[in-house]
Amino acid sequence: MNADEASRCLDISRSKLASATCESDLDSALKFAKKATKLSSSLAQEVAELAREISERRAKGFATSSSNPGERAKEASARRTAQETTSGGSTKRGEDAYVKGTAEQEKLMKDITSKKNDYYAVLSVSRTATENEIKKAYRKLAVKIHPDKCQGTGAEEAFKIVSKAFACLSDAEKRAAYDRYGSEEGPQGMASGMRRRHAGQAHSPFGGFEDDIDPREIFNMFFGGGMPGVRFQTFGGNGFHAHGFHSHREQRARQQQRQRENRSNNSSRRQYHQSEPEHLASTFARNFMQMIPILLFLFLWAFSPAPEVHYQLFPDSPNSGYQTKLQTKKLDVPYYVKSKAHFDKSFTPGTFNRQRMEQTIERDYQGMLENSCLFERGTKERMLRSYSRDQREKGKVYEMRHCNELKKLRQKMR
């Protein structure tokens, strides 16, 4: 917000310099240039250049519109009269004439003037007030004591005090300096104020506020939404009259930004459509490379020969070939092979290889018996717990053949 207002003040200063016809126009241009520096220090170089141009223009002087001193005096009087008129065309009250406002306005102006050095008291907010609370307080007071609405003497001064308080407390840096040093300018502001008092100079109650910030500018900026190029004219006749417009430069900047975004989006869309076939091809190649190990494993598994089965624990059908019965040497566990000669050739009797094979057969046989015995025990238990008497009787005489064989095998293993 400050940067935008500073740029606007700089533009106003340049405009006033370009159309300057007298010293007062140059003073006004210099005033807005200083205001731009106050709002944004980043424009210091441009402001310095503008101040130099103002000085050069002042040195050149101005050609008067008439060589007659009487006519020049009439022109000066006319300018003063124009400055003393209001926006509605009515003549302002003289400085010596006292106009009394309503009782509420008089009390409010007196209260604000008496607390002009305490910005928080002026806005009637606490020192911990948020930005929204400060804005709300300023809105309430500014509407009540605006000189266009409050006709009482002292409204202009009270309005300036409220505007200065809001300008300080609504800026984080100025507010921090004010909370610490009692001045928005920090220790430098305190020192400069003391030097002015010791030098006997007239000290404005607004601390140089009139030279830097116009209270009406703050009012227009606040009630107009605080946006560059928006003005707000108040109390013109029968109440509020709002006139808002966007500057041509701002509209053009937004239009150029939209055009740049559209060009960027269109360029990205064209590049995507042009590179889409290449992207699909590269994606397919990458996925295919990742699938090669899996495909290779499936190929080897499908075409590799099945492992040879050397024995079975039970005789198979006559066509399968496992009909030759053999027994292990240690536990006499029976097993069946296709051919004794072929089995002996693969596992020669008396060798470690044959011994390890028979141990494997015995472990398989023992595991088979354990599983069968577990099944027989469960079957017998269910029969004994049955509600049927016949089932209970059958359970008592149920033979657990595999359990008996497992018991004998374990006796041999001891």
PDB file of N, CA, C and O in Angstrom, residues 113-159:
ATOM      1  N   THR A 113      -8.098  17.065  21.004  1.00  0.00           N
ATOM      2  CA  THR A 113      -7.035  18.062  21.097  1.00  0.00           C
ATOM      3  C   THR A 113      -6.245  17.921  22.394  1.00  0.00           C
ATOM      4  O   THR A 113      -5.023  18.091  22.418  1.00  0.00           O
ATOM      5  N   SER A 114      -6.918  17.571  23.467  1.00  0.00           N
ATOM      6  CA  SER A 114      -6.220  17.433  24.755  1.00  0.00           C
ATOM      7  C   SER A 114      -5.330  16.197  24.805  1.00  0.00           C
ATOM      8  O   SER A 114      -4.411  16.120  25.613  1.00  0.00           O
ATOM      9  N   LYS A 115      -5.571  15.228  23.920  1.00  0.00           N
ATOM     10  CA  LYS A 115      -4.787  13.981  23.924  1.00  0.00           C
ATOM     11  C   LYS A 115      -3.933  13.841  22.666  1.00  0.00           C
ATOM     12  O   LYS A 115      -3.552  12.734  22.289  1.00  0.00           O
ATOM     13  N   LYS A 116      -3.604  14.980  22.036  1.00  0.00           N
ATOM     14  CA  LYS A 116      -2.950  14.922  20.733  1.00  0.00           C
ATOM     15  C   LYS A 116      -1.586  14.240  20.763  1.00  0.00           C
ATOM     16  O   LYS A 116      -1.106  13.747  19.745  1.00  0.00           O
ATOM     17  N   ASN A 117      -0.927  14.198  21.913  1.00  0.00           N
ATOM     18  CA  ASN A 117       0.388  13.558  22.009  1.00  0.00           C
ATOM     19  C   ASN A 117       0.298  12.063  22.280  1.00  0.00           C
ATOM     20  O   ASN A 117       1.315  11.372  22.274  1.00  0.00           O
ATOM     21  N   ASP A 118      -0.888  11.555  22.570  1.00  0.00           N
ATOM     22  CA  ASP A 118      -1.087  10.123  22.832  1.00  0.00           C
ATOM     23  C   ASP A 118      -1.976   9.567  21.722  1.00  0.00           C
ATOM     24  O   ASP A 118      -3.196   9.725  21.750  1.00  0.00           O
ATOM     25  N   TYR A 119      -1.345   8.943  20.726  1.00  0.00           N
ATOM     26  CA  TYR A 119      -2.101   8.472  19.571  1.00  0.00           C
ATOM     27  C   TYR A 119      -3.132   7.429  19.939  1.00  0.00           C
ATOM     28  O   TYR A 119      -4.220   7.374  19.343  1.00  0.00           O
ATOM     29  N   TYR A 120      -2.803   6.553  20.889  1.00  0.00           N
ATOM     30  CA  TYR A 120      -3.761   5.518  21.289  1.00  0.00           C
ATOM     31  C   TYR A 120      -4.988   6.141  21.948  1.00  0.00           C
ATOM     32  O   TYR A 120      -6.122   5.715  21.711  1.00  0.00           O
ATOM     33  N   ALA A 121      -4.765   7.176  22.779  1.00  0.00           N
ATOM     34  CA  ALA A 121      -5.897   7.849  23.427  1.00  0.00           C
ATOM     35  C   ALA A 121      -6.718   8.629  22.406  1.00  0.00           C
ATOM     36  O   ALA A 121      -7.942   8.729  22.526  1.00  0.00           O
ATOM     37  N   VAL A 122      -6.066   9.183  21.385  1.00  0.00           N
ATOM     38  CA  VAL A 122      -6.797   9.925  20.353  1.00  0.00           C
ATOM     39  C   VAL A 122      -7.801   9.011  19.657  1.00  0.00           C
ATOM     40  O   VAL A 122      -8.955   9.377  19.437  1.00  0.00           O
ATOM     41  N   LEU A 123      -7.357   7.799  19.310  1.00  0.00           N
ATOM     42  CA  LEU A 123      -8.240   6.849  18.613  1.00  0.00           C
ATOM     43  C   LEU A 123      -9.071   6.002  19.569  1.00  0.00           C
ATOM     44  O   LEU A 123      -9.862   5.171  19.115  1.00  0.00           O
ATOM     45  N   SER A 124      -8.849   6.190  20.894  1.00  0.00           N
ATOM     46  CA  SER A 124      -9.591   5.439  21.923  1.00  0.00           C
ATOM     47  C   SER A 124      -9.409   3.938  21.759  1.00  0.00           C
ATOM     48  O   SER A 124     -10.363   3.151  21.768  1.00  0.00           O
ATOM     49  N   VAL A 125      -8.159   3.501  21.548  1.00  0.00           N
ATOM     50  CA  VAL A 125      -7.835   2.077  21.454  1.00  0.00           C
ATOM     51  C   VAL A 125      -6.725   1.770  22.451  1.00  0.00           C
ATOM     52  O   VAL A 125      -6.011   2.677  22.918  1.00  0.00           O
ATOM     53  N   SER A 126      -6.575   0.490  22.767  1.00  0.00           N
ATOM     54  CA  SER A 126      -5.515   0.071  23.682  1.00  0.00           C
ATOM     55  C   SER A 126      -4.198  -0.064  22.928  1.00  0.00           C
ATOM     56  O   SER A 126      -4.172  -0.091  21.695  1.00  0.00           O
ATOM     57  N   ARG A 127      -3.117  -0.165  23.678  1.00  0.00           N
ATOM     58  CA  ARG A 127      -1.800  -0.307  23.060  1.00  0.00           C
ATOM     59  C   ARG A 127      -1.616  -1.678  22.402  1.00  0.00           C
ATOM     60  O   ARG A 127      -0.668  -1.872  21.649  1.00  0.00           O
ATOM     61  N   THR A 128      -2.490  -2.614  22.699  1.00  0.00           N
ATOM     62  CA  THR A 128      -2.423  -3.946  22.075  1.00  0.00           C
ATOM     63  C   THR A 128      -3.460  -4.089  20.965  1.00  0.00           C
ATOM     64  O   THR A 128      -3.735  -5.206  20.529  1.00  0.00           O
ATOM     65  N   ALA A 129      -4.036  -2.972  20.520  1.00  0.00           N
ATOM     66  CA  ALA A 129      -5.088  -3.032  19.501  1.00  0.00           C
ATOM     67  C   ALA A 129      -4.542  -3.585  18.193  1.00  0.00           C
ATOM     68  O   ALA A 129      -3.401  -3.328  17.810  1.00  0.00           O
ATOM     69  N   THR A 130      -5.378  -4.350  17.506  1.00  0.00           N
ATOM     70  CA  THR A 130      -4.992  -4.913  16.206  1.00  0.00           C
ATOM     71  C   THR A 130      -5.177  -3.866  15.104  1.00  0.00           C
ATOM     72  O   THR A 130      -5.740  -2.789  15.325  1.00  0.00           O
ATOM     73  N   GLU A 131      -4.696  -4.197  13.918  1.00  0.00           N
ATOM     74  CA  GLU A 131      -4.812  -3.280  12.782  1.00  0.00           C
ATOM     75  C   GLU A 131      -6.274  -3.023  12.433  1.00  0.00           C
ATOM     76  O   GLU A 131      -6.659  -1.891  12.112  1.00  0.00           O
ATOM     77  N   ASN A 132      -7.114  -4.053  12.518  1.00  0.00           N
ATOM     78  CA  ASN A 132      -8.536  -3.873  12.212  1.00  0.00           C
ATOM     79  C   ASN A 132      -9.214  -2.977  13.234  1.00  0.00           C
ATOM     80  O   ASN A 132     -10.081  -2.161  12.883  1.00  0.00           O
ATOM     81  N   GLU A 133      -8.836  -3.111  14.509  1.00  0.00           N
ATOM     82  CA  GLU A 133      -9.420  -2.249  15.537  1.00  0.00           C
ATOM     83  C   GLU A 133      -9.011  -0.791  15.330  1.00  0.00           C
ATOM     84  O   GLU A 133      -9.811   0.125  15.543  1.00  0.00           O
ATOM     85  N   ILE A 134      -7.755  -0.558  14.909  1.00  0.00           N
ATOM     86  CA  ILE A 134      -7.297   0.817  14.646  1.00  0.00           C
ATOM     87  C   ILE A 134      -8.051   1.405  13.455  1.00  0.00           C
ATOM     88  O   ILE A 134      -8.477   2.559  13.477  1.00  0.00           O
ATOM     89  N   LYS A 135      -8.228   0.630  12.405  1.00  0.00           N
ATOM     90  CA  LYS A 135      -8.971   1.112  11.246  1.00  0.00           C
ATOM     91  C   LYS A 135     -10.421   1.434  11.605  1.00  0.00           C
ATOM     92  O   LYS A 135     -10.988   2.436  11.151  1.00  0.00           O
ATOM     93  N   LYS A 136     -11.016   0.581  12.418  1.00  0.00           N
ATOM     94  CA  LYS A 136     -12.403   0.802  12.822  1.00  0.00           C
ATOM     95  C   LYS A 136     -12.529   2.084  13.640  1.00  0.00           C
ATOM     96  O   LYS A 136     -13.478   2.871  13.448  1.00  0.00           O
ATOM     97  N   ALA A 137     -11.582   2.331  14.564  1.00  0.00           N
ATOM     98  CA  ALA A 137     -11.615   3.538  15.378  1.00  0.00           C
ATOM     99  C   ALA A 137     -11.423   4.787  14.516  1.00  0.00           C
ATOM    100  O   ALA A 137     -12.098   5.807  14.706  1.00  0.00           O
ATOM    101  N   TYR A 138     -10.495   4.728  13.557  1.00  0.00           N
ATOM    102  CA  TYR A 138     -10.263   5.874  12.676  1.00  0.00           C
ATOM    103  C   TYR A 138     -11.505   6.158  11.823  1.00  0.00           C
ATOM    104  O   TYR A 138     -11.896   7.307  11.629  1.00  0.00           O
ATOM    105  N   ARG A 139     -12.116   5.115  11.309  1.00  0.00           N
ATOM    106  CA  ARG A 139     -13.310   5.294  10.479  1.00  0.00           C
ATOM    107  C   ARG A 139     -14.407   6.025  11.259  1.00  0.00           C
ATOM    108  O   ARG A 139     -15.046   6.959  10.760  1.00  0.00           O
ATOM    109  N   LYS A 140     -14.577   5.613  12.516  1.00  0.00           N
ATOM    110  CA  LYS A 140     -15.636   6.201  13.341  1.00  0.00           C
ATOM    111  C   LYS A 140     -15.376   7.683  13.616  1.00  0.00           C
ATOM    112  O   LYS A 140     -16.279   8.527  13.500  1.00  0.00           O
ATOM    113  N   LEU A 141     -14.113   8.010  13.981  1.00  0.00           N
ATOM    114  CA  LEU A 141     -13.791   9.391  14.317  1.00  0.00           C
ATOM    115  C   LEU A 141     -13.740  10.274  13.072  1.00  0.00           C
ATOM    116  O   LEU A 141     -14.196  11.425  13.089  1.00  0.00           O
ATOM    117  N   ALA A 142     -13.146   9.778  11.979  1.00  0.00           N
ATOM    118  CA  ALA A 142     -12.983  10.591  10.780  1.00  0.00           C
ATOM    119  C   ALA A 142     -14.319  11.025  10.210  1.00  0.00           C
ATOM    120  O   ALA A 142     -14.465  12.157   9.723  1.00  0.00           O
ATOM    121  N   VAL A 143     -15.301  10.159  10.261  1.00  0.00           N
ATOM    122  CA  VAL A 143     -16.621  10.510   9.747  1.00  0.00           C
ATOM    123  C   VAL A 143     -17.266  11.596  10.610  1.00  0.00           C
ATOM    124  O   VAL A 143     -17.940  12.504  10.106  1.00  0.00           O
ATOM    125  N   LYS A 144     -17.033  11.533  11.924  1.00  0.00           N
ATOM    126  CA  LYS A 144     -17.685  12.488  12.823  1.00  0.00           C
ATOM    127  C   LYS A 144     -17.077  13.884  12.747  1.00  0.00           C
ATOM    128  O   LYS A 144     -17.797  14.879  12.845  1.00  0.00           O
ATOM    129  N   ILE A 145     -15.727  13.996  12.608  1.00  0.00           N
ATOM    130  CA  ILE A 145     -15.085  15.311  12.715  1.00  0.00           C
ATOM    131  C   ILE A 145     -14.527  15.794  11.388  1.00  0.00           C
ATOM    132  O   ILE A 145     -13.718  16.718  11.359  1.00  0.00           O
ATOM    133  N   HIS A 146     -14.887  15.169  10.286  1.00  0.00           N
ATOM    134  CA  HIS A 146     -14.413  15.663   8.996  1.00  0.00           C
ATOM    135  C   HIS A 146     -14.902  17.096   8.809  1.00  0.00           C
ATOM    136  O   HIS A 146     -16.078  17.405   9.040  1.00  0.00           O
ATOM    137  N   PRO A 147     -14.024  18.024   8.396  1.00  0.00           N
ATOM    138  CA  PRO A 147     -14.416  19.438   8.285  1.00  0.00           C
ATOM    139  C   PRO A 147     -15.611  19.671   7.370  1.00  0.00           C
ATOM    140  O   PRO A 147     -16.307  20.683   7.535  1.00  0.00           O
ATOM    141  N   ASP A 148     -15.854  18.802   6.410  1.00  0.00           N
ATOM    142  CA  ASP A 148     -17.003  18.988   5.538  1.00  0.00           C
ATOM    143  C   ASP A 148     -18.321  18.661   6.228  1.00  0.00           C
ATOM    144  O   ASP A 148     -19.384  19.027   5.742  1.00  0.00           O
ATOM    145  N   LYS A 149     -18.248  17.934   7.348  1.00  0.00           N
ATOM    146  CA  LYS A 149     -19.458  17.596   8.082  1.00  0.00           C
ATOM    147  C   LYS A 149     -19.546  18.354   9.399  1.00  0.00           C
ATOM    148  O   LYS A 149     -20.605  18.863   9.772  1.00  0.00           O
ATOM    149  N   CYS A 150     -18.414  18.415  10.116  1.00  0.00           N
ATOM    150  CA  CYS A 150     -18.376  19.128  11.392  1.00  0.00           C
ATOM    151  C   CYS A 150     -17.994  20.579  11.111  1.00  0.00           C
ATOM    152  O   CYS A 150     -16.855  20.872  10.752  1.00  0.00           O
ATOM    153  N   GLN A 151     -18.933  21.511  11.287  1.00  0.00           N
ATOM    154  CA  GLN A 151     -18.709  22.911  10.967  1.00  0.00           C
ATOM    155  C   GLN A 151     -18.115  23.706  12.129  1.00  0.00           C
ATOM    156  O   GLN A 151     -17.871  24.903  12.000  1.00  0.00           O
ATOM    157  N   GLY A 152     -17.865  23.042  13.242  1.00  0.00           N
ATOM    158  CA  GLY A 152     -17.344  23.749  14.406  1.00  0.00           C
ATOM    159  C   GLY A 152     -15.890  24.147  14.222  1.00  0.00           C
ATOM    160  O   GLY A 152     -15.112  23.472  13.551  1.00  0.00           O
ATOM    161  N   THR A 153     -15.524  25.274  14.856  1.00  0.00           N
ATOM    162  CA  THR A 153     -14.133  25.712  14.821  1.00  0.00           C
ATOM    163  C   THR A 153     -13.267  24.705  15.568  1.00  0.00           C
ATOM    164  O   THR A 153     -13.583  24.316  16.694  1.00  0.00           O
ATOM    165  N   GLY A 154     -12.186  24.316  14.976  1.00  0.00           N
ATOM    166  CA  GLY A 154     -11.306  23.306  15.567  1.00  0.00           C
ATOM    167  C   GLY A 154     -11.449  21.948  14.937  1.00  0.00           C
ATOM    168  O   GLY A 154     -10.707  21.018  15.263  1.00  0.00           O
ATOM    169  N   ALA A 155     -12.399  21.783  14.021  1.00  0.00           N
ATOM    170  CA  ALA A 155     -12.587  20.487  13.367  1.00  0.00           C
ATOM    171  C   ALA A 155     -11.385  20.137  12.503  1.00  0.00           C
ATOM    172  O   ALA A 155     -10.960  18.977  12.443  1.00  0.00           O
ATOM    173  N   GLU A 156     -10.813  21.159  11.825  1.00  0.00           N
ATOM    174  CA  GLU A 156      -9.656  20.901  10.965  1.00  0.00           C
ATOM    175  C   GLU A 156      -8.478  20.391  11.783  1.00  0.00           C
ATOM    176  O   GLU A 156      -7.800  19.431  11.405  1.00  0.00           O
ATOM    177  N   GLU A 157      -8.235  21.034  12.925  1.00  0.00           N
ATOM    178  CA  GLU A 157      -7.114  20.621  13.781  1.00  0.00           C
ATOM    179  C   GLU A 157      -7.345  19.223  14.337  1.00  0.00           C
ATOM    180  O   GLU A 157      -6.447  18.377  14.347  1.00  0.00           O
ATOM    181  N   ALA A 158      -8.568  18.949  14.827  1.00  0.00           N
ATOM    182  CA  ALA A 158      -8.873  17.617  15.369  1.00  0.00           C
ATOM    183  C   ALA A 158      -8.765  16.550  14.295  1.00  0.00           C
ATOM    184  O   ALA A 158      -8.279  15.439  14.537  1.00  0.00           O
ATOM    185  N   PHE A 159      -9.214  16.895  13.066  1.00  0.00           N
ATOM    186  CA  PHE A 159      -9.141  15.938  11.968  1.00  0.00           C
ATOM    187  C   PHE A 159      -7.680  15.606  11.631  1.00  0.00           C
ATOM    188  O   PHE A 159      -7.338  14.460  11.340  1.00  0.00           O
TER     189      PHE A 159
END
